[in-house]
Amino acid sequence: MKSPSADELPDITRDDRSLVLGIDIGGTKTAAGVVTADGHALSFHAQPTPQDADSGALLDFVVAVAERALDGYRGQAVAAGVGCGGPMIYPDGIVSPLFIPSWQSFPLRERLAAALGLPVTLDNDANAFALGEALFGAGRGTRCMLGIVVSTGVGGGIVVDGRVFHGATGNAGHIGHTIVSAEGPRCSCGAIGCLTAYASGTGLVARARAGIDDGIATRLAALPDGALTGEAIVQAAGSGDAFAQELMRDAGVALARGIVDAANLLDLERVVLGGGLTQAGEMLLAPLRAEVRDRARLPFTRHLDIRLASAGREAGVIGAAALCL
């Protein structure tokens, strides 16, 4: 069977009654749902992303998550939108996610189209998140907004006048790899002091391990192997652990520096934050806001509007579906 292509996507508008399958593939979890053209998720299913699966097994896993989300709506979805970590070759959908090492130069769009029997459009997961929030969520009504996903990594998507800005190769928005400290830890990309090395789940865990190895007093040192996660650090900070609180303050400050740099460059109207680590609330947001106030000195950045995503756990899936609009 010939795989449906992105060029064969049906003409879907926001007042259409068509249903779209949205798939959000991340390094920590993968989610899928059936979404209406006006941005409502009718189903939602999520599972932890396998960490040791080879490329084929990981594809089978994603298809299984998608099929579960389609239960009750089989034959009704007319297309699939997919958000996946980058970098990638866009719009071909050939992905090499930093946090999914088994997919390197992997033709994900083509393989998913064949497996699902649907035309597929695929973009960076942060682009999908940003577009969903711009059309249906906390970014509605903005001319120029930045959506940031703070999760396993830190990703960004830029939406201008309701459309994703892709840049020269489709990889615009990688705010997680802006340098926020000249003497910071080494990032997974190989550079020193990236935002991702401070504010992502993987960055927080790496910094926590380094502190534990240096003998810093923290309840995190008592956690068994595999239990030191970004969520565990957030919980420890909320329970009064001074080291975990320091890690969260550093994450908020790093995010602020990346945001102000982006605002200076892009003349942003609004920034929308999403991803699992934003559940830390004021432990992350209070130092972020304070650092933004200190660093945003140009007139057009002083009143930068920073909000949390409004779509909750379904934001990535709704955003992925929005790629088909």
mmCIF file of C-alpha atoms in Angstrom:
data_model
loop_
_atom_site.group_PDB
_atom_site.id
_atom_site.type_symbol
_atom_site.label_atom_id
_atom_site.label_comp_id
_atom_site.label_asym_id
_atom_site.label_seq_id
_atom_site.Cartn_x
_atom_site.Cartn_y
_atom_site.Cartn_z
ATOM 1 C CA MET A 1 0.000 0.000 0.000
ATOM 2 C CA LYS A 2 1.269 3.434 -0.924
ATOM 3 C CA SER A 3 1.927 5.594 2.147
ATOM 4 C CA PRO A 4 -0.232 8.728 2.314
ATOM 5 C CA SER A 5 1.913 11.825 2.063
ATOM 6 C CA ALA A 6 1.787 15.179 3.802
ATOM 7 C CA ASP A 7 0.841 16.675 0.420
ATOM 8 C CA GLU A 8 -2.383 14.634 0.530
ATOM 9 C CA LEU A 9 -3.642 16.244 3.744
ATOM 10 C CA PRO A 10 -7.330 17.144 3.488
ATOM 11 C CA ASP A 11 -8.347 20.788 3.621
ATOM 12 C CA ILE A 12 -9.259 21.123 7.310
ATOM 13 C CA THR A 13 -10.411 24.435 8.766
ATOM 14 C CA ARG A 14 -11.107 25.333 12.382
ATOM 15 C CA ASP A 15 -14.887 25.276 11.830
ATOM 16 C CA ASP A 16 -14.716 21.860 10.138
ATOM 17 C CA ARG A 17 -16.178 18.775 11.820
ATOM 18 C CA SER A 18 -13.238 16.624 10.763
ATOM 19 C CA LEU A 19 -11.322 14.700 13.411
ATOM 20 C CA VAL A 20 -7.531 14.589 13.524
ATOM 21 C CA LEU A 21 -5.222 12.192 15.345
ATOM 22 C CA GLY A 22 -2.580 14.066 17.361
ATOM 23 C CA ILE A 23 0.602 12.277 18.474
ATOM 24 C CA ASP A 24 3.117 13.854 20.858
ATOM 25 C CA ILE A 25 6.407 11.902 21.065
ATOM 26 C CA GLY A 26 8.763 12.853 23.873
ATOM 27 C CA GLY A 27 11.797 11.388 25.537
ATOM 28 C CA THR A 28 9.832 10.688 28.737
ATOM 29 C CA LYS A 29 6.323 9.923 27.501
ATOM 30 C CA THR A 30 4.347 9.536 24.306
ATOM 31 C CA ALA A 31 0.726 10.621 24.067
ATOM 32 C CA ALA A 32 -1.974 10.504 21.414
ATOM 33 C CA GLY A 33 -5.555 11.646 21.115
ATOM 34 C CA VAL A 34 -8.359 12.307 18.678
ATOM 35 C CA VAL A 35 -8.908 16.063 18.368
ATOM 36 C CA THR A 36 -11.646 18.147 16.780
ATOM 37 C CA ALA A 37 -10.770 20.890 14.312
ATOM 38 C CA ASP A 38 -11.572 23.514 16.948
ATOM 39 C CA GLY A 39 -9.064 22.086 19.405
ATOM 40 C CA HIS A 40 -10.976 19.748 21.734
ATOM 41 C CA ALA A 41 -9.447 16.394 22.640
ATOM 42 C CA LEU A 42 -12.061 13.632 22.476
ATOM 43 C CA SER A 43 -9.647 10.940 23.630
ATOM 44 C CA PHE A 44 -6.252 10.856 25.288
ATOM 45 C CA HIS A 45 -3.809 8.042 25.975
ATOM 46 C CA ALA A 46 -0.222 8.331 27.234
ATOM 47 C CA GLN A 47 2.526 5.873 28.144
ATOM 48 C CA PRO A 48 6.176 6.181 29.196
ATOM 49 C CA THR A 49 8.474 6.190 26.170
ATOM 50 C CA PRO A 50 10.673 3.040 26.198
ATOM 51 C CA GLN A 51 14.275 3.998 26.891
ATOM 52 C CA ASP A 52 16.016 0.925 25.458
ATOM 53 C CA ALA A 53 13.878 0.057 22.414
ATOM 54 C CA ASP A 54 15.467 -0.126 18.977
ATOM 55 C CA SER A 55 14.100 2.008 16.143
ATOM 56 C CA GLY A 56 11.541 -0.526 14.928
ATOM 57 C CA ALA A 57 10.261 -1.424 18.383
ATOM 58 C CA LEU A 58 9.907 2.248 19.246
ATOM 59 C CA LEU A 59 7.880 2.855 16.091
ATOM 60 C CA ASP A 60 5.627 -0.086 16.992
ATOM 61 C CA PHE A 61 5.158 1.419 20.457
ATOM 62 C CA VAL A 62 4.099 4.794 19.018
ATOM 63 C CA VAL A 63 1.657 3.111 16.648
ATOM 64 C CA ALA A 64 0.175 1.137 19.552
ATOM 65 C CA VAL A 65 -0.345 4.333 21.586
ATOM 66 C CA ALA A 66 -2.010 5.944 18.557
ATOM 67 C CA GLU A 67 -4.251 2.916 17.970
ATOM 68 C CA ARG A 68 -5.346 3.013 21.611
ATOM 69 C CA ALA A 69 -6.304 6.675 21.247
ATOM 70 C CA LEU A 70 -8.294 5.825 18.106
ATOM 71 C CA ASP A 71 -10.504 3.325 19.966
ATOM 72 C CA GLY A 72 -14.070 4.452 19.421
ATOM 73 C CA TYR A 73 -13.103 6.749 16.551
ATOM 74 C CA ARG A 74 -11.774 4.285 13.968
ATOM 75 C CA GLY A 75 -12.375 5.433 10.424
ATOM 76 C CA GLN A 76 -13.244 8.954 11.572
ATOM 77 C CA ALA A 77 -9.799 10.582 11.723
ATOM 78 C CA VAL A 78 -8.867 12.077 8.353
ATOM 79 C CA ALA A 79 -5.201 12.889 9.084
ATOM 80 C CA ALA A 80 -2.519 12.689 11.750
ATOM 81 C CA GLY A 81 -0.359 15.470 13.142
ATOM 82 C CA VAL A 82 2.821 14.455 14.944
ATOM 83 C CA GLY A 83 5.129 16.398 17.236
ATOM 84 C CA CYS A 84 8.574 14.910 17.887
ATOM 85 C CA GLY A 85 11.793 16.185 19.398
ATOM 86 C CA GLY A 86 14.445 17.504 17.032
ATOM 87 C CA PRO A 87 16.601 18.189 15.212
ATOM 88 C CA MET A 88 14.850 16.964 12.058
ATOM 89 C CA ILE A 89 14.730 17.428 8.321
ATOM 90 C CA TYR A 90 11.559 19.397 7.705
ATOM 91 C CA PRO A 91 9.060 18.891 6.089
ATOM 92 C CA ASP A 92 10.286 15.408 5.156
ATOM 93 C CA GLY A 93 9.884 14.244 8.755
ATOM 94 C CA ILE A 94 13.298 12.571 9.058
ATOM 95 C CA VAL A 95 14.127 12.842 12.752
ATOM 96 C CA SER A 96 17.260 12.637 14.919
ATOM 97 C CA PRO A 97 15.959 13.503 18.420
ATOM 98 C CA LEU A 98 18.628 14.243 21.013
ATOM 99 C CA PHE A 99 16.700 12.348 23.681
ATOM 100 C CA ILE A 100 15.690 9.369 21.506
ATOM 101 C CA PRO A 101 19.055 7.980 20.359
ATOM 102 C CA SER A 102 17.585 4.938 18.580
ATOM 103 C CA TRP A 103 16.048 7.276 15.997
ATOM 104 C CA GLN A 104 18.863 8.853 14.011
ATOM 105 C CA SER A 105 17.987 9.985 10.477
ATOM 106 C CA PHE A 106 14.801 7.975 10.979
ATOM 107 C CA PRO A 107 12.018 8.508 8.357
ATOM 108 C CA LEU A 108 9.307 8.854 10.984
ATOM 109 C CA ARG A 109 6.681 10.652 8.898
ATOM 110 C CA GLU A 110 6.826 8.099 6.110
ATOM 111 C CA ARG A 111 6.788 5.108 8.488
ATOM 112 C CA LEU A 112 3.867 6.426 10.516
ATOM 113 C CA ALA A 113 1.853 7.237 7.410
ATOM 114 C CA ALA A 114 2.294 3.654 6.213
ATOM 115 C CA ALA A 115 1.468 2.130 9.594
ATOM 116 C CA LEU A 116 -1.599 4.275 10.297
ATOM 117 C CA GLY A 117 -2.935 4.525 6.743
ATOM 118 C CA LEU A 118 -3.343 8.297 7.185
ATOM 119 C CA PRO A 119 -1.681 11.340 5.653
ATOM 120 C CA VAL A 120 0.789 12.646 8.251
ATOM 121 C CA THR A 121 2.314 16.039 8.884
ATOM 122 C CA LEU A 122 5.221 16.082 11.330
ATOM 123 C CA ASP A 123 7.005 18.931 13.081
ATOM 124 C CA ASN A 124 9.092 19.622 16.153
ATOM 125 C CA ASP A 125 7.089 18.894 19.315
ATOM 126 C CA ALA A 126 7.700 22.407 20.648
ATOM 127 C CA ASN A 127 6.391 23.897 17.387
ATOM 128 C CA ALA A 128 3.275 21.761 17.760
ATOM 129 C CA PHE A 129 2.806 22.860 21.374
ATOM 130 C CA ALA A 130 3.276 26.524 20.467
ATOM 131 C CA LEU A 131 0.823 26.361 17.570
ATOM 132 C CA GLY A 132 -1.818 24.638 19.685
ATOM 133 C CA GLU A 133 -1.523 27.302 22.387
ATOM 134 C CA ALA A 134 -1.552 30.095 19.785
ATOM 135 C CA LEU A 135 -4.742 28.799 18.151
ATOM 136 C CA PHE A 136 -6.643 27.402 21.114
ATOM 137 C CA GLY A 137 -4.880 28.205 24.385
ATOM 138 C CA ALA A 138 -2.916 30.797 26.329
ATOM 139 C CA GLY A 139 -1.440 32.346 23.175
ATOM 140 C CA ARG A 140 -4.707 33.236 21.482
ATOM 141 C CA GLY A 141 -4.845 36.727 20.014
ATOM 142 C CA THR A 142 -1.089 37.240 19.832
ATOM 143 C CA ARG A 143 0.863 38.324 16.764
ATOM 144 C CA CYS A 144 4.241 36.962 17.869
ATOM 145 C CA MET A 145 4.587 34.377 20.638
ATOM 146 C CA LEU A 146 7.102 31.844 21.861
ATOM 147 C CA GLY A 147 5.977 28.531 23.302
ATOM 148 C CA ILE A 148 8.477 26.707 25.523
ATOM 149 C CA VAL A 149 8.223 23.078 26.591
ATOM 150 C CA VAL A 150 10.152 22.377 29.818
ATOM 151 C CA SER A 151 10.345 18.609 30.101
ATOM 152 C CA THR A 152 12.992 15.973 29.317
ATOM 153 C CA GLY A 153 14.642 18.739 27.288
ATOM 154 C CA VAL A 154 13.767 22.397 26.723
ATOM 155 C CA GLY A 155 12.255 23.174 23.339
ATOM 156 C CA GLY A 156 10.734 26.263 21.775
ATOM 157 C CA GLY A 157 8.347 27.111 18.980
ATOM 158 C CA ILE A 158 7.762 30.539 17.418
ATOM 159 C CA VAL A 159 4.316 31.431 16.070
ATOM 160 C CA VAL A 160 3.854 34.611 14.024
ATOM 161 C CA ASP A 161 0.376 35.643 12.859
ATOM 162 C CA GLY A 162 -0.969 32.164 13.525
ATOM 163 C CA ARG A 163 1.765 30.275 11.657
ATOM 164 C CA VAL A 164 4.854 28.454 12.872
ATOM 165 C CA PHE A 165 8.097 30.188 11.934
ATOM 166 C CA HIS A 166 10.420 27.419 10.741
ATOM 167 C CA GLY A 167 13.602 29.246 9.762
ATOM 168 C CA ALA A 168 15.897 28.140 6.945
ATOM 169 C CA THR A 169 15.862 24.378 7.622
ATOM 170 C CA GLY A 170 12.755 23.897 9.750
ATOM 171 C CA ASN A 171 14.645 23.980 13.054
ATOM 172 C CA ALA A 172 13.949 27.500 14.344
ATOM 173 C CA GLY A 173 13.061 27.812 18.011
ATOM 174 C CA HIS A 174 15.718 25.631 19.670
ATOM 175 C CA ILE A 175 15.852 27.924 22.699
ATOM 176 C CA GLY A 176 17.055 25.046 24.858
ATOM 177 C CA HIS A 177 20.469 25.379 23.243
ATOM 178 C CA THR A 178 20.966 29.076 23.829
ATOM 179 C CA ILE A 179 23.942 29.670 26.119
ATOM 180 C CA VAL A 180 22.855 31.062 29.488
ATOM 181 C CA SER A 181 26.146 30.632 31.366
ATOM 182 C CA ALA A 182 29.689 30.692 30.016
ATOM 183 C CA GLU A 183 30.859 28.407 32.836
ATOM 184 C CA GLY A 184 27.876 26.098 33.128
ATOM 185 C CA PRO A 185 27.631 22.316 32.828
ATOM 186 C CA ARG A 186 28.030 20.534 29.518
ATOM 187 C CA CYS A 187 24.796 19.952 27.628
ATOM 188 C CA SER A 188 23.788 16.786 25.793
ATOM 189 C CA CYS A 189 24.443 18.667 22.535
ATOM 190 C CA GLY A 190 28.099 19.071 23.549
ATOM 191 C CA ALA A 191 28.080 22.800 24.298
ATOM 192 C CA ILE A 192 28.781 24.404 27.673
ATOM 193 C CA GLY A 193 26.069 26.263 29.606
ATOM 194 C CA CYS A 194 22.963 25.585 27.493
ATOM 195 C CA LEU A 195 19.543 26.351 28.925
ATOM 196 C CA THR A 196 18.726 22.636 28.650
ATOM 197 C CA ALA A 197 21.611 21.800 30.997
ATOM 198 C CA TYR A 198 19.906 23.862 33.736
ATOM 199 C CA ALA A 199 16.158 23.701 33.234
ATOM 200 C CA SER A 200 15.333 20.335 31.646
ATOM 201 C CA GLY A 201 14.598 17.152 33.538
ATOM 202 C CA THR A 202 17.818 15.592 32.282
ATOM 203 C CA GLY A 203 19.799 18.706 33.157
ATOM 204 C CA LEU A 204 18.374 18.877 36.675
ATOM 205 C CA VAL A 205 19.190 15.205 37.275
ATOM 206 C CA ALA A 206 22.749 15.607 35.971
ATOM 207 C CA ARG A 207 23.355 18.633 38.213
ATOM 208 C CA ALA A 208 21.818 16.832 41.191
ATOM 209 C CA ARG A 209 24.096 13.831 40.672
ATOM 210 C CA ALA A 210 27.125 16.088 40.427
ATOM 211 C CA GLY A 211 26.178 17.756 43.702
ATOM 212 C CA ILE A 212 25.623 14.432 45.440
ATOM 213 C CA ASP A 213 29.015 13.203 44.207
ATOM 214 C CA ASP A 214 30.564 16.370 45.670
ATOM 215 C CA GLY A 215 29.067 15.545 49.066
ATOM 216 C CA ILE A 216 26.326 18.188 49.209
ATOM 217 C CA ALA A 217 23.833 17.414 51.980
ATOM 218 C CA THR A 218 20.483 16.586 50.388
ATOM 219 C CA ARG A 219 17.739 14.024 50.836
ATOM 220 C CA LEU A 220 18.113 13.293 47.123
ATOM 221 C CA ALA A 221 21.263 11.302 47.986
ATOM 222 C CA ALA A 222 19.104 8.659 49.693
ATOM 223 C CA LEU A 223 17.043 7.903 46.593
ATOM 224 C CA PRO A 224 17.578 4.444 45.042
ATOM 225 C CA ASP A 225 18.954 4.018 41.531
ATOM 226 C CA GLY A 226 16.505 5.250 38.925
ATOM 227 C CA ALA A 227 14.461 7.278 41.408
ATOM 228 C CA LEU A 228 16.416 10.511 40.925
ATOM 229 C CA THR A 229 14.195 12.297 38.402
ATOM 230 C CA GLY A 230 13.093 15.819 37.653
ATOM 231 C CA GLU A 231 9.831 15.103 39.450
ATOM 232 C CA ALA A 232 11.728 13.847 42.521
ATOM 233 C CA ILE A 233 13.782 17.059 42.568
ATOM 234 C CA VAL A 234 10.610 19.162 42.396
ATOM 235 C CA GLN A 235 9.091 17.167 45.265
ATOM 236 C CA ALA A 236 12.250 17.520 47.374
ATOM 237 C CA ALA A 237 12.309 21.269 46.754
ATOM 238 C CA GLY A 238 8.680 21.510 47.820
ATOM 239 C CA SER A 239 9.546 19.630 51.024
ATOM 240 C CA GLY A 240 12.232 22.145 51.953
ATOM 241 C CA ASP A 241 15.405 20.493 50.636
ATOM 242 C CA ALA A 242 17.828 23.419 50.237
ATOM 243 C CA PHE A 243 19.868 21.851 47.429
ATOM 244 C CA ALA A 244 16.767 20.925 45.406
ATOM 245 C CA GLN A 245 15.452 24.459 45.905
ATOM 246 C CA GLU A 246 18.738 25.848 44.603
ATOM 247 C CA LEU A 247 18.465 23.656 41.509
ATOM 248 C CA MET A 248 14.946 24.955 40.850
ATOM 249 C CA ARG A 249 16.037 28.592 41.331
ATOM 250 C CA ASP A 250 18.877 28.066 38.858
ATOM 251 C CA ALA A 251 16.421 26.535 36.398
ATOM 252 C CA GLY A 252 14.097 29.535 36.662
ATOM 253 C CA VAL A 253 16.948 32.008 36.230
ATOM 254 C CA ALA A 254 18.261 30.110 33.193
ATOM 255 C CA LEU A 255 14.820 30.056 31.586
ATOM 256 C CA ALA A 256 14.493 33.800 32.142
ATOM 257 C CA ARG A 257 17.814 34.494 30.440
ATOM 258 C CA GLY A 258 16.798 32.450 27.407
ATOM 259 C CA ILE A 259 13.410 34.154 27.281
ATOM 260 C CA VAL A 260 14.839 37.685 27.452
ATOM 261 C CA ASP A 261 17.358 36.894 24.707
ATOM 262 C CA ALA A 262 14.523 35.576 22.533
ATOM 263 C CA ALA A 263 12.359 38.613 23.307
ATOM 264 C CA ASN A 264 15.156 41.002 22.366
ATOM 265 C CA LEU A 265 15.671 39.174 19.085
ATOM 266 C CA LEU A 266 12.068 38.483 18.071
ATOM 267 C CA ASP A 267 10.061 41.328 19.656
ATOM 268 C CA LEU A 268 7.835 38.795 21.421
ATOM 269 C CA GLU A 269 4.380 39.673 22.658
ATOM 270 C CA ARG A 270 3.876 36.616 24.854
ATOM 271 C CA VAL A 271 5.664 33.510 26.123
ATOM 272 C CA VAL A 272 3.660 30.387 26.991
ATOM 273 C CA LEU A 273 5.287 27.755 29.207
ATOM 274 C CA GLY A 274 4.307 24.098 29.247
ATOM 275 C CA GLY A 275 5.762 20.685 29.996
ATOM 276 C CA GLY A 276 5.930 18.560 33.112
ATOM 277 C CA LEU A 277 8.457 20.666 35.010
ATOM 278 C CA THR A 278 6.164 23.702 34.992
ATOM 279 C CA GLN A 279 4.166 21.778 37.611
ATOM 280 C CA ALA A 280 6.810 23.074 40.046
ATOM 281 C CA GLY A 281 4.822 26.316 40.048
ATOM 282 C CA GLU A 282 6.280 29.238 41.967
ATOM 283 C CA MET A 283 9.507 27.377 42.796
ATOM 284 C CA LEU A 284 10.314 27.778 39.104
ATOM 285 C CA LEU A 285 8.244 30.821 38.183
ATOM 286 C CA ALA A 286 9.186 33.216 40.994
ATOM 287 C CA PRO A 287 12.938 33.275 40.180
ATOM 288 C CA LEU A 288 12.065 33.327 36.472
ATOM 289 C CA ARG A 289 9.915 36.447 36.800
ATOM 290 C CA ALA A 290 12.476 38.193 39.014
ATOM 291 C CA GLU A 291 15.275 37.546 36.522
ATOM 292 C CA VAL A 292 13.123 38.710 33.606
ATOM 293 C CA ARG A 293 12.385 41.975 35.442
ATOM 294 C CA ASP A 294 16.105 42.477 36.018
ATOM 295 C CA ARG A 295 17.236 41.668 32.473
ATOM 296 C CA ALA A 296 14.424 42.930 30.227
ATOM 297 C CA ARG A 297 15.647 46.511 29.784
ATOM 298 C CA LEU A 298 14.530 47.424 26.262
ATOM 299 C CA PRO A 299 11.178 49.233 26.103
ATOM 300 C CA PHE A 300 9.468 46.533 24.047
ATOM 301 C CA THR A 301 10.491 43.748 26.461
ATOM 302 C CA ARG A 302 9.636 45.353 29.797
ATOM 303 C CA HIS A 303 6.017 44.223 29.751
ATOM 304 C CA LEU A 304 6.572 40.772 28.289
ATOM 305 C CA ASP A 305 3.549 38.582 29.027
ATOM 306 C CA ILE A 306 4.574 35.157 30.409
ATOM 307 C CA ARG A 307 1.836 32.590 30.998
ATOM 308 C CA LEU A 308 1.388 28.889 31.678
ATOM 309 C CA ALA A 309 -0.198 26.728 28.993
ATOM 310 C CA SER A 310 -3.963 26.385 29.319
ATOM 311 C CA ALA A 311 -4.447 22.975 27.670
ATOM 312 C CA GLY A 312 -2.887 20.988 30.526
ATOM 313 C CA ARG A 313 -1.729 17.437 29.886
ATOM 314 C CA GLU A 314 -3.390 17.404 26.450
ATOM 315 C CA ALA A 315 -1.464 20.442 25.147
ATOM 316 C CA GLY A 316 1.055 18.429 23.109
ATOM 317 C CA VAL A 317 -1.609 16.259 21.493
ATOM 318 C CA ILE A 318 -3.835 19.226 20.632
ATOM 319 C CA GLY A 319 -0.827 21.061 19.236
ATOM 320 C CA ALA A 320 0.177 18.073 17.121
ATOM 321 C CA ALA A 321 -3.324 17.924 15.679
ATOM 322 C CA ALA A 322 -3.178 21.676 15.003
ATOM 323 C CA LEU A 323 -0.317 21.023 12.571
ATOM 324 C CA CYS A 324 -2.959 19.668 10.163
ATOM 325 C CA LEU A 325 -4.992 22.868 10.131
#
